[in-house]
């Protein structure tokens, strides 16, 4: 190792960090200054990457879980030769910059995942490690390892305090993810001050309890960084936590080691003094040591050699395994290997949409052999069991069976969703995760990141209303649909029957630029006859006509999911009372799509000349856009424990009530 | 110990569990049958309670964190003499029953908190343990301990896998909560099957790492239960985890020890066989062993003695400390000790609402000496630092200073909120918790329970929009307000300036039947002149008129929080272009209250004859109730990193845009 060059890199990280944050007058100098040596070691020595091909499938993945330290990764990506100029860094935290406040996936080459919300990065990295194992086991051939790299993470105290990290790391231990190395930047400082205030646990012991290898050393000893990393990589059966004693904001003469350096610019005087002490020229803002640039130039050439060697290996593999190579291409594209042959359902049959979803899984698993996922310990209630593998190989992804495709996440919704993000971001795989709809709250921060990053994770959310019955208000979603529909770039699909469920699955699988939530019932629903013959296509617009009168409708009943059947029953009751009424019934599996549809499309579906009524077993919020509040049958309170239909009666949420609402308003017209 | 009696109690728990679940054809027999002996020991020997005074302040608290095992606690409460009849148990899981699917706070005497969503119970219990310490340190006098009891929890594998439990238990270790005893019902089975699938960590070692005492034994040895519990209580400085090896569904001859017994009725045949094997009479459904009833009768007499002795102690204490006794009464009522003297602000001054909130804290802390809480490691950004104690005593709640009132929660939003619930439910204290608004997602499951239970926890949520600027989309709320407003019984207050913030605090402190979220800005806002002289009272109705024209308004601009200033600026711009326009500007700090207000009130505020426009720096969802979508200036995408005003400009979210929207529509009228 060229220690002097590595020192110059670390120095340059500090230089760029000080100046970028000073110029933006905003940012977090503590982490990059405190961990600069590790950055120098990782990008200068350890990591395999190609700045000209930042999506190279066999690159090492690096995740800055302590995302507030974004200048750490920007400095290093810049020096390492990624498409990130000094001007980009000078635009740190400005609108349109490649260097936003926290690292954002898709915006900056070399940034593997969006971090900042603490704990997410490390949990997402667990997903990447699972993905690497799976991809390697599927595509590597003896002597032809085209996928064989590691996942590197830097996490701080904040990340390790978060529950999502606990969940994912416990599972990582169970799964024996030896390809995962987490460096713990242990600087004993968080925003409120010393970690003694709130975080006195023995972190190393905790990770040992999870089944991790735990190593200890100093952040500022390059030899140690190298030997600890080698030790970490040598253990193929356990993830490793490398605990590094460090000083937050190292190099800031009066502020280092204090919480004052965590999240605020050093200030002009401290910045000047830091530069003086460190030997950074005062007259050269955004200075990078020439030795650092020179070192990375040679490092790049070295890495080009590694890349070329891999290309040769890859080409040989491709030649020897043409079918597998074609499969890899398809996997990486996100597309299906074979046409999707979704099950058909018989009109009138009663099928819960969770059950219909379960029936689709076989077809999806066949068309997408890269379909991988599982449930947070609700496999049977979520109906997410995948069919057995055709070749009889074991289905479950475990330490000993990385070729598996079903993951038992345990009761860890939040960790599960973050892992889903990691699998999706890794590339090549199509992840799904599952829990009850009401527990989408548990995983919401990771789901938000799926949406923000455009990660195509599929969320199977069953037990979608008070109709689940006896489990009571803790398990009955009321506000959940509204809360999900509020998230930008999340597609929320609530199918009304088994057939819609199959189409919803198709839509979800074809979506590659963001997450989809499939909101499904526990209770049986009849398979509906649909008036609109093109409904499987119209449905993609958000809504379609299920029942249509033979003249312009007087009344349009709008509903989603299980309430479409209820609306049809209500329509029958209205017709029984006033046979001359022209009633249309509309199913809205995707409200956001309907609202975003062109006005003529919306009008064609909603018949604006008619009186519109809405029924949904949850809060009305958002439906007021198409119907006045008094025309909406909703539930604005928490539910109750009892058989589903009894609860609905108790809450007055029935087809009778809905029919009465229509009749009263219609008669009064 | 009367082992035979305890056995008869355990047997009766199994009997009632089998029959109640069989009759409801729904429920979870595994936990109650597997842990019946612990229940017999706790209610029969260990716990101090008074069935006739279930709210007795010095009762032991028992939390069934594994809430799906609700028949466990119902059986025991019934036998122990609480107001819970056999008929109530026969109505298990029926609408209106005192025995809902999962234990619900407020519904069943003796149920201390609502559980079912896993991990919440144990985390809430940590809050109760903090509360006990605080109350004891404040009210006990040497030799006159009126508060000296323990918090008992039963948690299963599911609870211990959840991140929220990790967070709270780590903090419990730091805080040295020796009054907390958690029994781990270690039955090695979760819904998906063996815990080997997903949960192989060394749980005991993990809790040792947290700083807990960890003990081990068998669920089925009463002597061991007693000695382990004694050992747990003997350690005053550490919480204790008692790991009990158990068999899920013990007593079900073919299903015990399998996941099949976790969450489904035994079925008639298995139920019959279980009863035969256990010696439960087949011809007596809902049978309780006479010995069990008899034992509890004598146990009740014993506990009455304990209660009477406490009353005597309490009366002596009261006599010796009349002022303290009065204080206790006030604390328990939730009211203030002295009039609330909120700070005044000067019109036109620029103050961030987070700063205004910070300024209110001194007044609140003075009026409510039982005001206790803190932040998830964002004390300074949330501006939640409390003023120093008048007597110079240390402010922070720690292991050595249980009299403290400021809690450093660490980066543990979810654990924090659950702890807030525990403090609120304990009684006598007024808890607040704080984080960034965007991270309300992290604590949402606990917040939902605050709302469901009616627990008056105050959530301080700062950094409430894209106007936070540089931290970027990971930290900029977009959907957060809509998602919070969707939760029934959560009061969401988004004040428009410093004065509104003070009133919002008053409303929050006066609310005793549910949680309040105070949504606050990072950026400065002018203190506004208000047209409505009664605004501090009208504000409680959800909205009031900030600016009024001198005739009936043509246009009403509606906004919440920081957008009220923006609306006023837009009004100026509209007036500059069309001076004859009559513009009203309305502030809506509480949209749900406005929507729930009587129609005449709403009309008086919104001037339905006028064109209504809305501005809010988040999704429009829900505002469509008072304005058509094209009249709503909202943000329907994730934000961007940059200075706040630049981000707003980039997104077209400015007073210019808003004024243009009004002018275009108005001119077109």
Short mmCIF file of C-alpha atoms in Angstrom, two decimals, chain B residues 270-511:
data_model
loop_
_atom_site.label_atom_id
_atom_site.label_comp_id
_atom_site.label_asym_id
_atom_site.label_seq_id
_atom_site.Cartn_x
_atom_site.Cartn_y
_atom_site.Cartn_z
CA UNK B 270 -58.14 -31.89 18.79
CA UNK B 271 -60.03 -29.85 21.38
CA UNK B 272 -61.72 -32.97 22.69
CA UNK B 273 -58.48 -34.91 22.78
CA UNK B 274 -56.71 -32.06 24.51
CA UNK B 275 -59.37 -31.91 27.18
CA UNK B 276 -59.23 -35.65 27.69
CA UNK B 277 -55.48 -35.60 28.03
CA UNK B 278 -55.53 -32.59 30.34
CA UNK B 279 -58.41 -33.80 32.47
CA UNK B 280 -60.88 -31.10 31.55
CA UNK B 281 -64.47 -32.35 31.77
CA UNK B 282 -65.83 -32.81 28.28
CA UNK B 283 -69.39 -32.02 29.23
CA UNK B 284 -68.64 -28.65 30.76
CA UNK B 285 -67.76 -26.03 28.17
CA UNK B 286 -65.93 -22.98 29.54
CA UNK B 287 -65.03 -25.00 32.58
CA UNK B 288 -62.98 -23.41 35.33
CA UNK B 289 -61.51 -25.61 38.02
CA UNK B 290 -63.33 -24.95 41.30
CA UNK B 291 -59.96 -24.99 43.01
CA UNK B 292 -58.86 -22.11 40.80
CA UNK B 293 -61.83 -19.98 41.75
CA UNK B 294 -61.34 -20.85 45.40
CA UNK B 295 -57.66 -20.03 45.27
CA UNK B 296 -58.29 -16.65 43.72
CA UNK B 297 -60.91 -15.89 46.34
CA UNK B 298 -58.32 -16.23 49.03
CA UNK B 299 -55.72 -14.49 46.90
CA UNK B 300 -58.10 -11.56 46.56
CA UNK B 301 -58.46 -11.33 50.31
CA UNK B 302 -54.71 -11.36 50.62
CA UNK B 303 -54.42 -8.60 48.03
CA UNK B 304 -57.10 -6.60 49.79
CA UNK B 305 -54.81 -6.63 52.78
CA UNK B 306 -51.96 -5.38 50.66
CA UNK B 307 -54.22 -2.70 49.24
CA UNK B 308 -55.41 -1.65 52.69
CA UNK B 309 -51.86 -1.44 53.94
CA UNK B 310 -50.98 0.74 50.96
CA UNK B 311 -54.01 2.94 51.65
CA UNK B 312 -52.84 3.42 55.21
CA UNK B 313 -49.36 4.27 53.95
CA UNK B 314 -50.84 6.59 51.39
CA UNK B 315 -53.03 8.36 53.93
CA UNK B 316 -50.08 8.87 56.24
CA UNK B 317 -48.08 10.21 53.31
CA UNK B 318 -50.95 12.48 52.34
CA UNK B 319 -51.22 13.85 55.80
CA UNK B 320 -47.51 14.47 56.05
CA UNK B 321 -47.27 15.95 52.55
CA UNK B 322 -50.51 17.80 51.79
CA UNK B 323 -49.02 19.87 48.97
CA UNK B 324 -47.46 16.87 47.33
CA UNK B 325 -50.78 15.07 47.66
CA UNK B 326 -52.53 17.91 45.92
CA UNK B 327 -49.88 17.81 43.24
CA UNK B 328 -50.42 14.11 42.73
CA UNK B 329 -54.12 14.73 42.27
CA UNK B 330 -53.44 17.39 39.65
CA UNK B 331 -50.88 15.25 37.88
CA UNK B 332 -53.28 12.34 37.70
CA UNK B 333 -55.98 14.62 36.31
CA UNK B 334 -53.69 15.70 33.48
CA UNK B 335 -54.31 19.34 34.30
CA UNK B 336 -51.90 22.18 34.93
CA UNK B 337 -50.43 23.03 38.34
CA UNK B 338 -50.49 26.74 37.60
CA UNK B 339 -51.98 28.94 34.90
CA UNK B 340 -50.29 28.57 31.56
CA UNK B 341 -48.44 31.73 30.68
CA UNK B 342 -47.51 31.29 27.03
CA UNK B 343 -45.03 33.72 25.46
CA UNK B 344 -46.25 36.61 23.36
CA UNK B 345 -44.78 37.41 19.98
CA UNK B 346 -44.45 40.70 18.14
CA UNK B 347 -46.38 41.17 14.92
CA UNK B 348 -44.08 41.11 11.95
CA UNK B 349 -41.23 39.40 13.76
CA UNK B 350 -39.82 36.46 11.87
CA UNK B 351 -39.83 33.28 13.90
CA UNK B 352 -39.73 29.66 12.80
CA UNK B 353 -42.64 27.80 14.35
CA UNK B 354 -40.16 25.25 15.74
CA UNK B 355 -38.47 28.15 17.53
CA UNK B 356 -41.79 29.49 18.75
CA UNK B 357 -42.56 26.02 20.01
CA UNK B 358 -39.26 25.96 21.83
CA UNK B 359 -40.14 29.24 23.48
CA UNK B 360 -43.44 27.76 24.70
CA UNK B 361 -41.73 24.85 26.38
CA UNK B 362 -40.62 26.89 29.36
CA UNK B 363 -44.17 27.98 30.11
CA UNK B 364 -45.52 24.48 29.65
CA UNK B 365 -42.80 22.92 31.76
CA UNK B 366 -43.64 25.42 34.52
CA UNK B 367 -47.39 24.84 34.41
CA UNK B 368 -47.03 21.07 34.03
CA UNK B 369 -44.14 19.85 36.17
CA UNK B 370 -45.17 16.40 34.93
CA UNK B 371 -44.36 17.37 31.34
CA UNK B 372 -41.71 14.87 30.28
CA UNK B 373 -40.19 13.82 27.00
CA UNK B 374 -37.51 14.46 24.46
CA UNK B 375 -36.32 13.90 20.96
CA UNK B 376 -34.95 11.06 18.87
CA UNK B 377 -31.49 12.64 18.84
CA UNK B 378 -32.70 15.91 17.30
CA UNK B 379 -32.95 18.05 20.42
CA UNK B 380 -31.41 21.10 18.85
CA UNK B 381 -33.11 20.92 15.39
CA UNK B 382 -36.47 20.08 17.00
CA UNK B 383 -35.89 22.88 19.55
CA UNK B 384 -37.10 20.64 22.36
CA UNK B 385 -34.52 21.49 24.97
CA UNK B 386 -36.35 22.21 28.21
CA UNK B 387 -35.23 25.11 30.40
CA UNK B 388 -33.07 24.24 33.41
CA UNK B 389 -34.90 23.21 36.54
CA UNK B 390 -35.48 26.11 38.93
CA UNK B 391 -33.87 24.21 41.80
CA UNK B 392 -30.77 23.45 39.80
CA UNK B 393 -31.41 19.71 39.81
CA UNK B 394 -30.30 17.86 36.70
CA UNK B 395 -32.79 17.92 33.85
CA UNK B 396 -32.06 14.70 32.06
CA UNK B 397 -33.77 11.45 33.00
CA UNK B 398 -31.02 8.88 33.53
CA UNK B 399 -30.31 5.75 35.49
CA UNK B 400 -29.02 7.90 38.33
CA UNK B 401 -31.52 10.71 37.98
CA UNK B 402 -35.02 9.27 37.67
CA UNK B 403 -36.35 12.68 38.72
CA UNK B 404 -35.22 14.02 35.35
CA UNK B 405 -37.78 15.11 32.78
CA UNK B 406 -35.81 15.27 29.55
CA UNK B 407 -35.24 11.98 27.76
CA UNK B 408 -32.54 11.42 25.19
CA UNK B 409 -34.19 8.70 23.13
CA UNK B 410 -31.31 8.21 20.70
CA UNK B 411 -31.97 7.68 17.01
CA UNK B 412 -34.97 5.49 17.82
CA UNK B 413 -38.15 7.15 16.62
CA UNK B 414 -40.29 4.06 16.82
CA UNK B 415 -39.18 3.03 20.28
CA UNK B 416 -39.60 6.65 21.39
CA UNK B 417 -43.24 6.81 20.35
CA UNK B 418 -44.07 3.48 21.97
CA UNK B 419 -42.36 4.69 25.14
CA UNK B 420 -44.46 7.85 24.88
CA UNK B 421 -47.54 5.62 24.87
CA UNK B 422 -46.33 3.81 27.96
CA UNK B 423 -45.73 7.06 29.83
CA UNK B 424 -49.15 8.38 28.86
CA UNK B 425 -50.94 5.16 29.83
CA UNK B 426 -49.13 4.90 33.13
CA UNK B 427 -50.90 8.02 34.34
CA UNK B 428 -49.76 11.18 36.03
CA UNK B 429 -47.35 12.32 33.34
CA UNK B 430 -47.73 14.36 30.15
CA UNK B 431 -45.34 12.97 27.55
CA UNK B 432 -44.00 14.56 24.39
CA UNK B 433 -41.74 13.11 21.72
CA UNK B 434 -40.01 14.74 18.78
CA UNK B 435 -38.46 14.09 15.41
CA UNK B 436 -38.58 15.46 11.86
CA UNK B 437 -42.01 15.29 10.22
CA UNK B 438 -40.68 13.04 7.46
CA UNK B 439 -39.56 10.54 10.06
CA UNK B 440 -43.06 10.29 11.50
CA UNK B 441 -43.09 7.32 9.12
CA UNK B 442 -40.60 5.59 11.41
CA UNK B 443 -42.91 5.81 14.41
CA UNK B 444 -46.24 5.46 12.67
CA UNK B 445 -47.29 2.08 14.13
CA UNK B 446 -46.92 3.44 17.66
CA UNK B 447 -48.63 6.70 16.71
CA UNK B 448 -51.55 4.70 15.37
CA UNK B 449 -51.81 3.01 18.75
CA UNK B 450 -51.74 6.40 20.53
CA UNK B 451 -54.75 7.33 18.43
CA UNK B 452 -56.52 3.99 18.87
CA UNK B 453 -56.00 4.03 22.66
CA UNK B 454 -56.70 7.74 23.04
CA UNK B 455 -53.29 8.24 24.64
CA UNK B 456 -52.48 11.96 24.89
CA UNK B 457 -48.93 11.82 23.56
CA UNK B 458 -47.73 15.05 21.94
CA UNK B 459 -45.67 14.60 18.78
CA UNK B 460 -43.44 17.52 17.89
CA UNK B 461 -42.72 17.16 14.18
CA UNK B 462 -40.47 19.84 12.77
CA UNK B 463 -38.97 20.45 9.31
CA UNK B 464 -42.38 20.18 7.76
CA UNK B 465 -41.94 20.76 4.02
CA UNK B 466 -39.64 21.26 1.05
CA UNK B 467 -38.78 24.60 2.63
CA UNK B 468 -36.25 22.77 4.82
CA UNK B 469 -34.14 22.98 1.70
CA UNK B 470 -30.72 21.41 1.38
CA UNK B 471 -31.29 18.10 3.12
CA UNK B 472 -33.25 17.12 0.05
CA UNK B 473 -36.07 14.69 -0.77
CA UNK B 474 -35.21 12.14 1.91
CA UNK B 475 -35.92 14.81 4.49
CA UNK B 476 -38.64 16.84 2.75
CA UNK B 477 -42.17 15.76 3.66
CA UNK B 478 -44.57 15.59 0.72
CA UNK B 479 -47.15 13.00 1.69
CA UNK B 480 -46.64 13.23 5.46
CA UNK B 481 -49.44 15.66 6.31
CA UNK B 482 -52.04 13.74 4.30
CA UNK B 483 -50.88 10.50 5.85
CA UNK B 484 -51.19 11.90 9.38
CA UNK B 485 -54.56 13.54 8.76
CA UNK B 486 -55.89 10.16 7.64
CA UNK B 487 -55.44 8.67 11.12
CA UNK B 488 -58.67 8.77 13.16
CA UNK B 489 -58.41 10.52 16.52
CA UNK B 490 -55.04 12.09 15.79
CA UNK B 491 -55.17 15.87 16.04
CA UNK B 492 -52.83 17.34 13.44
CA UNK B 493 -52.01 20.99 14.05
CA UNK B 494 -49.95 22.95 11.55
CA UNK B 495 -49.65 26.50 12.87
CA UNK B 496 -48.99 29.37 10.50
CA UNK B 497 -46.89 31.51 12.79
CA UNK B 498 -45.48 31.85 16.29
CA UNK B 499 -48.77 32.95 17.81
CA UNK B 500 -50.68 30.04 16.34
CA UNK B 501 -47.93 27.78 17.64
CA UNK B 502 -48.55 28.93 21.17
CA UNK B 503 -52.28 28.32 20.82
CA UNK B 504 -51.57 24.94 19.26
CA UNK B 505 -49.55 24.04 22.33
CA UNK B 506 -52.44 25.07 24.55
CA UNK B 507 -54.83 22.89 22.54
CA UNK B 508 -52.40 19.98 22.68
CA UNK B 509 -51.93 20.27 26.45
CA UNK B 510 -55.65 20.52 27.07
CA UNK B 511 -56.37 17.42 24.99
#
